[in-house]
CSV table of C-alpha atoms in Angstrom, one decimal:
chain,number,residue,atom,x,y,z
A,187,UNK,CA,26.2,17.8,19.7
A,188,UNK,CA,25.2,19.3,16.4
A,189,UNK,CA,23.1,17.3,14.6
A,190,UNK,CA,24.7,15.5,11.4
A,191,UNK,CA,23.9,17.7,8.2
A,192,UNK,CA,21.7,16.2,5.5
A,193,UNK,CA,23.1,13.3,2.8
A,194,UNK,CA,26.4,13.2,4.9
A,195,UNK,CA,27.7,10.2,6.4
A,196,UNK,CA,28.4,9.9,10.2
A,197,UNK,CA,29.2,6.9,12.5
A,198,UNK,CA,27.5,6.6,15.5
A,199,UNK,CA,28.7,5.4,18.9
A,200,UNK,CA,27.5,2.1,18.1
A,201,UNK,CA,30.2,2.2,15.0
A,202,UNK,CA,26.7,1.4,12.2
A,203,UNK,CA,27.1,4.1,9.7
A,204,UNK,CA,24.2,6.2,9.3
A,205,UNK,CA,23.5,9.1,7.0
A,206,UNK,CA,20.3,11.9,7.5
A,207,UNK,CA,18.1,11.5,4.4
A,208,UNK,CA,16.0,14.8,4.9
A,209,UNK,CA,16.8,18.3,5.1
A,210,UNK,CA,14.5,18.4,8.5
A,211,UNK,CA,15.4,18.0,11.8
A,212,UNK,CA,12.1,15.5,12.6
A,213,UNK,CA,12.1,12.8,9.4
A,214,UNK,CA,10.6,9.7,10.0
A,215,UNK,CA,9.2,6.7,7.7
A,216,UNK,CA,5.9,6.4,9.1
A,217,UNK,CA,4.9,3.5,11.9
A,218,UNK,CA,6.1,0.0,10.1
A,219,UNK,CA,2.3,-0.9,8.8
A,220,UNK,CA,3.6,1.3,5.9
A,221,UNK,CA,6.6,0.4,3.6
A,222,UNK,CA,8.7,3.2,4.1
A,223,UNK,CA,10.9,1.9,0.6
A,224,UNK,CA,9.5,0.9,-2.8
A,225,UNK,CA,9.9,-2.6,-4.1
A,226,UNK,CA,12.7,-1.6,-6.1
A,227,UNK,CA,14.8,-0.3,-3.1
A,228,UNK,CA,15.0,2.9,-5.7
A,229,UNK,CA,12.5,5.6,-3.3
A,230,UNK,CA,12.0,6.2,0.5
A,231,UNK,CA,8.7,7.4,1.9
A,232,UNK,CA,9.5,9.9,4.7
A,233,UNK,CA,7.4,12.3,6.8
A,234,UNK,CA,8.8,15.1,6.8
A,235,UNK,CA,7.6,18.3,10.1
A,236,UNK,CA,7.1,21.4,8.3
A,237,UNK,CA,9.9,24.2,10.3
A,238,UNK,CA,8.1,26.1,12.9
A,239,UNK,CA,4.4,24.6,12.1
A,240,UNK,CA,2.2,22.0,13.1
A,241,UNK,CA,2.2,20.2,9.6
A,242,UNK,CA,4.2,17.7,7.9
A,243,UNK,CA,4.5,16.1,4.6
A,244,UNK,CA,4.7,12.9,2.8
A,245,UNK,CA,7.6,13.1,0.5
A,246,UNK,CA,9.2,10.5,-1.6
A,247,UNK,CA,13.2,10.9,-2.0
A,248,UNK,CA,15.4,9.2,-4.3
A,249,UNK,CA,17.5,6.4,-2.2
A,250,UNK,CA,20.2,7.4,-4.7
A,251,UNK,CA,20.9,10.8,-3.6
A,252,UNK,CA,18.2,11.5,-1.7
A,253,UNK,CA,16.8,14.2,-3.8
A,254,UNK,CA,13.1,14.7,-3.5
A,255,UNK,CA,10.9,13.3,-6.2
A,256,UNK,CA,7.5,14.4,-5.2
A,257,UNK,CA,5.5,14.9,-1.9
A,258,UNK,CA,2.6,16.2,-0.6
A,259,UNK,CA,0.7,17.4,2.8
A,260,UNK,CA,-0.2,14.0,5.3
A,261,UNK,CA,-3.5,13.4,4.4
A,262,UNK,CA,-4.1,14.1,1.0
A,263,UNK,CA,-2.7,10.7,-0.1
A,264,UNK,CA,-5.1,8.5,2.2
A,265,UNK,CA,-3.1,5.1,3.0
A,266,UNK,CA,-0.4,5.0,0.6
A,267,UNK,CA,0.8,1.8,-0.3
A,268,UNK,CA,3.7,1.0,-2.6
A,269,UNK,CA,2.5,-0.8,-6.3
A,270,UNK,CA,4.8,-4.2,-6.3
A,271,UNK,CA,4.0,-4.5,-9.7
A,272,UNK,CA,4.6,-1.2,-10.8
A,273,UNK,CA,7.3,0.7,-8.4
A,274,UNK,CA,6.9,4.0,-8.9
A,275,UNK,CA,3.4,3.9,-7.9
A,276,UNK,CA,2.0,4.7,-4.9
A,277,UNK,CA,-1.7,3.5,-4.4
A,278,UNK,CA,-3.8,5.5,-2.0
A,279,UNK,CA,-7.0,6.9,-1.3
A,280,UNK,CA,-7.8,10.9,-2.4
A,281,UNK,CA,-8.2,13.1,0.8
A,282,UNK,CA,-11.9,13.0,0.8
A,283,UNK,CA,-11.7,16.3,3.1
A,284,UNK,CA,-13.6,18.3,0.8
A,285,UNK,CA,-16.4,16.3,-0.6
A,286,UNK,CA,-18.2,12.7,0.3
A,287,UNK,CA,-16.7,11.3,-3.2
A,288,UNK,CA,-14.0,8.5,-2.4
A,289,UNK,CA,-11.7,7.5,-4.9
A,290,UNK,CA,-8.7,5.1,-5.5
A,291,UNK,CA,-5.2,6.6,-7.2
A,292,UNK,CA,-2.5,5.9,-8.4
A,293,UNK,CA,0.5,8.5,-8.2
A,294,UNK,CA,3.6,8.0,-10.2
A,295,UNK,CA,6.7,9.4,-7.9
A,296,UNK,CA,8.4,10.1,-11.1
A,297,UNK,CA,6.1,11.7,-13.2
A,298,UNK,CA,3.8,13.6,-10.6
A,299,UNK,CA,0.7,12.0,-12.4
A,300,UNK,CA,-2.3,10.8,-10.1
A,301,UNK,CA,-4.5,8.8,-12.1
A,302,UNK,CA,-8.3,8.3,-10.4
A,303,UNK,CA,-8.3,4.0,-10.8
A,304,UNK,CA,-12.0,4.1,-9.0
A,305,UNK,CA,-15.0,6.3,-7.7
A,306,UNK,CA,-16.6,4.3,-5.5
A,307,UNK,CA,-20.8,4.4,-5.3
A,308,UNK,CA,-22.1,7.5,-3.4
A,309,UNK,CA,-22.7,5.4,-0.2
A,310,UNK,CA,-19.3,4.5,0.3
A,311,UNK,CA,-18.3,8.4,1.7
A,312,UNK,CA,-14.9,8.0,3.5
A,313,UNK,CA,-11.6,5.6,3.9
A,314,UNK,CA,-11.0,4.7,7.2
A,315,UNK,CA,-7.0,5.3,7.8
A,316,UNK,CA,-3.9,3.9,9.5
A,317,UNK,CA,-5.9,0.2,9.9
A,318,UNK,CA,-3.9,-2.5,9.3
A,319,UNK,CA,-6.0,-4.0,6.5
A,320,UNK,CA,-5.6,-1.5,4.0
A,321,UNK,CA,-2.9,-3.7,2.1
A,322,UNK,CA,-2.1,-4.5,-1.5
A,323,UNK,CA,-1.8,-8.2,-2.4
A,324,UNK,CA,1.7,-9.1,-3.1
A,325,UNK,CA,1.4,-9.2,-6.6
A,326,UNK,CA,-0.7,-5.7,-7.0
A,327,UNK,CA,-4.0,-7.2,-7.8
A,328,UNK,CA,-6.0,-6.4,-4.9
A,329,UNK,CA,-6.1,-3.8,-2.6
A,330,UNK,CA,-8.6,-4.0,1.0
A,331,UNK,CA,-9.8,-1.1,2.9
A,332,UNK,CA,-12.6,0.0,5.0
A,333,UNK,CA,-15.3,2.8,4.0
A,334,UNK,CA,-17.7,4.0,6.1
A,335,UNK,CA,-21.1,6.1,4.6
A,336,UNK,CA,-23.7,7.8,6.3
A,337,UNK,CA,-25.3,7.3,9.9
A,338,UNK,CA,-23.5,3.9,11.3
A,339,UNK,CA,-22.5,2.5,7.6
A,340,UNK,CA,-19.5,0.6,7.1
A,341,UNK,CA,-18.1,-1.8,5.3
A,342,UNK,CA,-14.7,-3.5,4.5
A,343,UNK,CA,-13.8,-4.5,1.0
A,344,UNK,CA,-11.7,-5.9,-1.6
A,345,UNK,CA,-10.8,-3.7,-4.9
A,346,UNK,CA,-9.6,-5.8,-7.8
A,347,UNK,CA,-6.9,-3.3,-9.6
A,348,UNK,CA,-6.2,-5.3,-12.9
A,349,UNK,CA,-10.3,-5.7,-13.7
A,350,UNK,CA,-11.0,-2.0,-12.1
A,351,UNK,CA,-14.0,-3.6,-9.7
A,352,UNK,CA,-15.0,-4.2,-6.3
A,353,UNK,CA,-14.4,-7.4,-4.8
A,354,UNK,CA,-15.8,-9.0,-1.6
A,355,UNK,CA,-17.8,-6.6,0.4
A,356,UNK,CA,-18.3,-7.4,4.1
């Protein structure tokens, strides 16, 4: 059978109506630790496989239409977590694949507009990815993650969004 085309509507054997929301053959939301829609119900994070490479994207579509609002390679957001508060926003980690400074961002999906929220202090190097603690508090405030620094270093923390400083440290 030919695969339905994208943004069209097609009833499966099962008779539940279902309709592709990427031009891609492989689209996913990523494993259910990660809110694939924003609180809103107004975007959809998708990863989307790259044709005939080994790569794949993040990309944020419009549930609306399903248009593409913004995206970028896997990776270079690290852990990104829908803003409850603030729905366009993703919060995430930078890459942190080219240098030992981690920061905290926000991105806006409609503007394209990352905004550094944090630098953490040089010992904290890297973000630790896809852990389940990595989670913004229900109302935005707070945001845990895990870091780890040089030699065996590592430490799990809290990051207070609204006062822009660190929290509990373990």
């Amino acid at each position: 059978d030919t695969p339905p085309s994208f943004g069209s509507h097609y009833v499966t054997p099962f008779n539940t109506e279902l309709t592709p929301v990427g031009p891609q053959s492989n689209v996913n939301h990523f494993y259910s630790q990660l809110q694939a829609f924003s609180y809103d119900s107004l975007y959809v994070m998708l990863s989307e496989d790259l044709p005939n490479t080994d790569s794949s994207l993040i990309v944020i579509r419009r549930v609306a239409d399903f248009s593409e609002m913004i995206s970028s390679p896997v990776g270079e957001w690290g852990n990104p977590r829908w803003h409850p508060a603030e729905p366009s926003k993703l919060v995430h980690f930078d890459s942190n694949t080219d240098d030992t400074t981690l920061l905290l961002q926000s991105t806006d999906v409609e503007t394209g507009v990352t905004t550094t929220l944090f630098e953490f202090p040089v010992e904290y190097q890297r973000y630790l990815g896809n852990q389940s603690f990595d989670e913004l508090s229900r109302d935005g405030q707070w945001i845990a993650g895990q870091a780890v620094g040089v030699g065996d270093w590592s430490r799990i923390f809290s990051f207070n969004l609204e006062t822009g400083s660190l929290g509990a440290v373990l």
